[in-house]
Coordinates of C-alpha atoms in Angstrom, one line a residue:
X1 CA -23.9 9.9 0.0
X2 CA -20.0 9.8 0.3
X3 CA -20.2 10.0 4.1
X4 CA -22.8 7.3 4.2
X5 CA -20.7 5.0 2.0
X6 CA -17.6 5.8 4.1
X7 CA -19.4 4.7 7.3
X8 CA -20.9 1.6 5.6
X9 CA -17.4 0.5 4.4
X10 CA -15.8 1.3 7.8
X11 CA -13.3 3.7 6.2
X12 CA -11.5 6.2 8.4
X13 CA -12.2 9.9 8.0
X14 CA -10.5 11.4 5.0
X15 CA -7.3 13.3 6.2
X16 CA -5.5 14.1 3.0
X17 CA -6.1 15.6 -0.4
X18 CA -5.6 12.1 -2.0
X19 CA -8.2 10.5 0.2
X20 CA -11.2 12.3 -1.4
X21 CA -9.9 11.3 -4.9
X22 CA -9.5 7.7 -3.9
X23 CA -12.8 7.5 -2.2
X24 CA -14.7 9.1 -5.1
X25 CA -13.5 6.6 -7.7
X26 CA -13.9 3.8 -5.1
X27 CA -17.5 4.7 -4.4
X28 CA -18.2 5.2 -8.2
X29 CA -16.9 1.7 -9.0
X30 CA -18.9 0.2 -6.2
X31 CA -22.1 1.9 -7.1
X32 CA -21.9 1.1 -10.8
X33 CA -21.0 -2.5 -10.1
X34 CA -23.9 -2.7 -7.7
X35 CA -26.3 -1.3 -10.3
X36 CA -25.1 -3.5 -13.1
X37 CA -25.0 -6.6 -10.8
X38 CA -28.6 -5.8 -9.7
X39 CA -29.7 -5.4 -13.3
X40 CA -28.2 -8.8 -14.3
X41 CA -29.8 -10.5 -11.3
X42 CA -33.2 -8.9 -11.9
X43 CA -33.0 -9.9 -15.6
X44 CA -32.2 -13.5 -14.7
X45 CA -35.1 -13.6 -12.3
X46 CA -37.5 -12.3 -14.9
X47 CA -36.3 -14.8 -17.4
X48 CA -36.6 -17.5 -14.9
X49 CA -40.3 -16.7 -14.4
X50 CA -41.2 -15.9 -18.0
X51 CA -39.3 -18.8 -19.8
X52 CA -39.7 -21.5 -17.3
X53 CA -40.7 -24.9 -18.6
X54 CA -44.5 -25.2 -18.1
X55 CA -45.0 -28.7 -19.6
X56 CA -42.9 -31.9 -19.2
X57 CA -42.1 -32.2 -23.0
X58 CA -42.0 -28.5 -23.9
X59 CA -39.1 -27.5 -26.2
X60 CA -37.0 -24.5 -25.6
X61 CA -37.9 -21.9 -28.2
X62 CA -35.0 -20.7 -30.5
X63 CA -34.4 -17.0 -29.8
X64 CA -31.9 -14.8 -31.6
X65 CA -31.2 -11.4 -30.2
X66 CA -31.1 -8.4 -32.6
X67 CA -27.7 -7.0 -33.4
X68 CA -28.3 -3.7 -31.5
X69 CA -29.1 -5.6 -28.3
X70 CA -25.8 -7.6 -28.6
X71 CA -24.0 -4.3 -29.3
X72 CA -25.6 -2.8 -26.2
X73 CA -24.6 -5.8 -24.1
X74 CA -21.0 -5.4 -25.1
X75 CA -20.7 -1.6 -25.2
X76 CA -22.2 -0.8 -21.8
X77 CA -19.8 -2.8 -19.7
X78 CA -16.9 -1.7 -22.0
X79 CA -17.9 1.9 -21.5
X80 CA -17.8 1.5 -17.7
X81 CA -14.4 -0.2 -17.8
X82 CA -13.0 2.6 -20.0
X83 CA -14.5 5.3 -17.8
X84 CA -13.0 3.7 -14.7
X85 CA -9.6 3.5 -16.4
X86 CA -9.7 7.1 -17.5
X87 CA -10.7 8.4 -14.1
X88 CA -8.2 6.1 -12.4
X89 CA -5.4 7.2 -14.8
X90 CA -6.1 10.8 -14.1
X91 CA -5.8 10.4 -10.4
X92 CA -2.8 8.1 -10.8
X93 CA -0.9 10.7 -12.6
X94 CA -1.9 13.3 -10.1
X95 CA -0.8 11.1 -7.2
X96 CA 2.5 10.2 -8.8
X97 CA 3.5 13.8 -9.5
X98 CA 4.6 15.5 -6.2
X99 CA 4.6 19.3 -6.3
X100 CA 8.0 21.0 -6.7
X101 CA 7.8 22.7 -3.3
X102 CA 7.1 19.4 -1.4
X103 CA 8.9 18.7 1.9
X104 CA 11.1 15.7 1.5
X105 CA 11.1 12.9 4.1
X106 CA 13.0 9.7 4.0
X107 CA 11.3 6.6 5.2
X108 CA 12.9 3.3 5.9
X109 CA 11.1 0.1 6.9
X110 CA 12.8 -2.5 9.0
X111 CA 11.6 -5.5 10.9
X112 CA 9.6 -4.2 12.7
X113 CA 9.6 -0.5 12.8
X114 CA 9.4 2.6 10.6
X115 CA 12.2 5.2 10.7
X116 CA 11.9 8.7 9.3
X117 CA 14.5 11.4 8.5
X118 CA 14.4 14.9 7.2
X119 CA 17.2 16.2 4.8
X120 CA 18.0 19.1 7.2
X121 CA 16.7 17.9 10.4
X122 CA 16.4 15.1 13.0
X123 CA 15.6 11.4 12.5
X124 CA 12.7 9.8 14.2
X125 CA 11.6 6.2 15.0
X126 CA 7.9 5.4 14.9
X127 CA 6.7 9.0 14.7
X128 CA 6.6 11.3 11.6
X129 CA 5.9 15.0 12.1
X130 CA 4.6 16.9 9.1
X131 CA 2.8 20.2 8.6
X132 CA -0.8 20.5 7.6
X133 CA -1.6 22.1 4.2
X134 CA 1.8 21.4 2.7
X135 CA 2.8 18.6 0.3
X136 CA 5.2 16.0 1.7
X137 CA 7.2 13.8 -0.7
X138 CA 8.0 10.5 0.9
X139 CA 11.1 8.5 -0.3
X140 CA 10.7 5.0 0.9
X141 CA 13.1 2.1 1.1
X142 CA 13.6 -1.1 3.2
X143 CA 16.6 -2.4 5.1
X144 CA 15.7 -6.1 5.0
X145 CA 12.5 -7.4 3.3
X146 CA 9.6 -5.9 1.4
X147 CA 7.3 -3.7 3.5
X148 CA 4.5 -1.4 2.5
X149 CA 4.0 2.0 3.9
X150 CA 0.3 2.4 4.5
X151 CA -1.6 5.3 6.1
X152 CA -5.3 4.4 6.0
X153 CA -6.6 7.9 6.8
X154 CA -4.5 9.3 3.8
X155 CA -5.5 6.4 1.5
X156 CA -1.8 6.2 0.9
X157 CA 0.1 3.0 0.3
X158 CA 3.6 2.4 -1.3
X159 CA 5.9 -0.6 -1.2
X160 CA 9.3 -0.3 0.5
X161 CA 11.8 -2.4 -1.4
X162 CA 15.4 -3.3 -0.3
X163 CA 18.1 -1.7 -2.5
X164 CA 15.9 0.9 -4.2
X165 CA 13.7 3.9 -3.5
X166 CA 10.0 4.4 -4.2
X167 CA 8.3 7.7 -3.8
X168 CA 4.9 9.0 -3.2
X169 CA 3.4 12.2 -1.7
X170 CA 0.5 13.4 0.4
X171 CA -0.9 16.7 1.8
X172 CA -2.6 16.4 5.1
X173 CA -5.7 18.6 5.4
X174 CA -5.9 18.9 9.2
X175 CA -3.8 18.5 12.3
X176 CA -4.2 15.2 14.1
X177 CA -2.5 11.8 14.7
X178 CA -2.9 9.1 12.1
X179 CA -1.7 5.5 12.4
X180 CA 0.9 4.0 10.0
X181 CA 0.7 0.3 9.2
X182 CA 2.7 -2.2 7.1
X183 CA 0.5 -3.6 4.3
X184 CA 2.9 -6.3 3.3
X185 CA 3.4 -9.4 5.4
X186 CA 7.0 -9.2 6.5
X187 CA 7.5 -11.6 9.3
X188 CA 6.1 -13.0 12.6
X189 CA 5.7 -9.5 14.1
X190 CA 4.3 -7.9 11.0
X191 CA 1.1 -6.8 12.9
X192 CA 3.3 -4.9 15.4
X193 CA 5.0 -2.8 12.7
X194 CA 3.2 0.4 13.4
X195 CA 4.0 4.1 13.5
X196 CA 2.2 7.4 13.6
X197 CA 2.0 10.5 11.5
X198 CA 1.6 13.6 13.6
X199 CA 0.2 16.4 11.6
X200 CA 0.8 19.9 13.1
X201 CA -0.3 23.3 12.2
X202 CA 2.4 25.0 10.0
X203 CA 3.5 27.3 12.9
X204 CA 3.7 24.4 15.3
X205 CA 5.6 22.3 12.8
X206 CA 8.2 25.1 12.2
X207 CA 8.6 25.5 16.0
X208 CA 9.0 21.8 16.4
X209 CA 11.6 21.6 13.7
X210 CA 13.5 24.6 15.0
X211 CA 13.6 23.1 18.4
X212 CA 15.0 19.8 17.1
X213 CA 17.6 21.5 14.9
X214 CA 19.2 22.9 18.0
X215 CA 20.2 19.4 19.0
X216 CA 24.0 18.8 18.6
X217 CA 25.1 17.3 15.3
X218 CA 27.5 14.3 15.2
X219 CA 31.1 15.2 15.5
X220 CA 33.6 14.8 12.7
X221 CA 34.8 11.4 13.9
X222 CA 31.3 10.1 14.5
X223 CA 29.7 7.9 11.8
X224 CA 26.5 6.9 13.4
X225 CA 23.7 5.0 11.8
X226 CA 23.3 8.3 10.3
X227 CA 20.3 9.3 8.5
X228 CA 17.7 7.1 10.0
X229 CA 19.2 5.8 13.1
X230 CA 17.8 6.4 16.5
X231 CA 18.6 9.9 17.6
X232 CA 20.3 10.8 14.3
X233 CA 20.8 14.6 14.1
X234 CA 22.2 17.0 11.7
X235 CA 21.8 17.6 8.0
X236 CA 21.4 14.5 6.0
X237 CA 23.7 15.8 3.2
X238 CA 26.5 16.3 5.6
X239 CA 26.1 12.7 6.7
X240 CA 26.2 11.6 3.1
X241 CA 29.5 13.3 2.7
X242 CA 30.9 11.4 5.6
X243 CA 29.5 8.1 4.1
X244 CA 31.1 9.0 0.7
X245 CA 34.5 9.6 2.4
X246 CA 34.2 6.4 4.3
X247 CA 33.3 4.3 1.3
X248 CA 36.0 5.9 -1.0
X249 CA 33.5 7.3 -3.5
X250 CA 35.8 10.4 -4.0
X251 CA 38.5 8.2 -5.6
X252 CA 36.3 8.1 -8.8
X253 CA 33.8 10.9 -8.4
X254 CA 34.4 14.6 -8.0
X255 CA 32.2 17.3 -6.6
X256 CA 33.5 20.3 -8.4
X257 CA 32.5 19.4 -11.9
X258 CA 35.9 18.2 -13.2
X259 CA 35.9 14.9 -15.1
X260 CA 37.4 11.8 -13.4
X261 CA 37.0 8.0 -13.5
X262 CA 33.2 8.4 -12.9
X263 CA 30.7 11.1 -13.6
X264 CA 31.1 14.2 -11.4
X265 CA 28.4 14.5 -8.7
X266 CA 28.1 18.2 -9.1
X267 CA 24.9 18.9 -10.9
X268 CA 24.2 15.2 -11.4
X269 CA 20.8 15.1 -9.7
X270 CA 18.0 15.2 -12.3
X271 CA 20.5 15.6 -15.1
X272 CA 19.9 13.7 -18.4
X273 CA 22.8 11.3 -18.9
X274 CA 23.6 9.5 -22.2
X275 CA 23.9 5.8 -21.8
X276 CA 26.5 3.5 -23.4
X277 CA 23.7 1.3 -24.6
X278 CA 21.9 4.2 -26.3
X279 CA 19.2 6.6 -25.1
X280 CA 19.2 8.7 -22.0
X281 CA 18.4 8.3 -18.3
X282 CA 17.4 10.9 -15.8
X283 CA 19.5 10.8 -12.7
X284 CA 16.7 10.8 -10.1
X285 CA 16.6 9.0 -6.8
X286 CA 15.7 5.7 -8.3
X287 CA 18.6 5.8 -10.8
X288 CA 21.1 6.9 -8.2
X289 CA 20.1 4.1 -6.0
X290 CA 20.2 1.5 -8.8
X291 CA 23.7 2.8 -9.8
X292 CA 25.0 2.0 -6.3
X293 CA 23.5 -1.5 -6.2
X294 CA 24.0 -2.5 -9.9
X295 CA 26.4 0.0 -11.6
X296 CA 26.5 -1.9 -14.9
X297 CA 22.7 -1.9 -15.4
X298 CA 22.7 1.5 -17.0
X299 CA 26.3 2.6 -17.7
X300 CA 26.8 6.3 -18.6
X301 CA 28.4 6.7 -22.0
X302 CA 32.1 7.6 -21.9
X303 CA 33.0 5.8 -18.7
X304 CA 34.5 2.4 -18.1
X305 CA 32.5 -0.3 -16.2
X306 CA 34.8 -0.3 -13.2
X307 CA 32.5 0.7 -10.4
X308 CA 31.9 -2.2 -8.0
X309 CA 28.5 -3.0 -6.6
X310 CA 27.7 -1.7 -3.1
X311 CA 24.8 -4.2 -2.6
X312 CA 25.2 -5.3 1.0
X313 CA 27.9 -2.8 1.8
X314 CA 25.6 0.3 2.1
X315 CA 22.7 0.3 4.5
X316 CA 19.5 2.0 3.4
X317 CA 20.4 4.9 5.7
X318 CA 23.8 5.3 4.0
X319 CA 22.1 5.3 0.6
X320 CA 19.6 7.9 1.7
X321 CA 22.4 10.1 3.0
X322 CA 24.4 9.7 -0.2
X323 CA 21.5 10.6 -2.4
X324 CA 20.7 13.6 -0.3
X325 CA 24.4 14.7 -0.6
X326 CA 24.4 14.3 -4.4
X327 CA 21.2 16.4 -4.5
X328 CA 22.9 19.1 -2.5
X329 CA 25.6 19.4 -5.1
X330 CA 23.6 21.5 -7.5
X331 CA 25.5 24.2 -9.3
X332 CA 24.9 27.6 -8.0
X333 CA 23.0 29.9 -10.3
X334 CA 25.2 32.3 -12.2
X335 CA 25.4 35.7 -10.6
X336 CA 24.1 38.3 -13.0
X337 CA 26.5 41.1 -13.7
X338 CA 26.0 44.2 -11.7
X339 CA 23.9 46.9 -13.3
X340 CA 26.0 49.7 -14.7
X341 CA 24.8 53.2 -14.9
X342 CA 25.2 54.8 -18.3
X343 CA 27.9 57.3 -18.5
X344 CA 27.9 60.5 -20.5
X345 CA 31.1 61.3 -22.2
X346 CA 31.2 64.5 -24.2
X347 CA 32.7 64.1 -27.7
X348 CA 35.9 65.8 -28.3
X349 CA 35.7 68.6 -30.8

């Protein structure tokens, strides 16, 4: 049945674990809507025949429906709406919670191309290589206008917004090549904003990544378009350190845990920070990006509002590199003390 509906609706073959979930609820809504719509139409047709006016001066009879029938008329559609909401919410939570071992990939939309970058690997334009059977978390932003990252075969779509990051994830089920589109009208060449996801077998992906890691990294004096530029190479965190140095971030932030004008970056990622306005905020990718663009929006308690906005001064690639650099500054786990063998010491008599 699912395969028949997929063909009738001209949907591409399911290529991710998300696709089957989306299609299942999609087909369920279509079928229940069709059944209810057919029932309403059939009822109207029966009423048209049974209660049609047979004489020119016939009066319409007064009919009152019993309470149970009115309750049934309300409860059945309501039950379907609630059921759709419950099934959709379950899948929404699943789709919005990437697994902890997911492979991170940064995606930047730009008129009119898609750029991809791995935290420890190369950057690509127009082609994204991922392994099959492994979750991939996609962190998406835009350099200019609103775009929408859309992979029809994965049933995956997420907006790319200037100045902030959105995230989603997928797990491809089989190797292959799958087109990427922009689902948000972004300009005159919107229809040409295409890319491709190349899904490789795990062994082939590791071989591809190892081969690209051997490419030379940018030199100390080079500050390329970094994370997502054409031909960008080298770890993204190292590029973020270069960006932080160039933008003077270390004048206020430290990376060794010592307090300074601003919060230390060491251990900042995913840390719960108290806010001056009350409450707490989790320093995730979205908050770090917002802090760069609008530092006063959620000020951390205990610090003065002296940080300027970097809106328009940092490119999306710079922001991605900085976020990755902050993520890399996680404190090392404490080294457990070495095991000591018990020693036998005879008592003095």
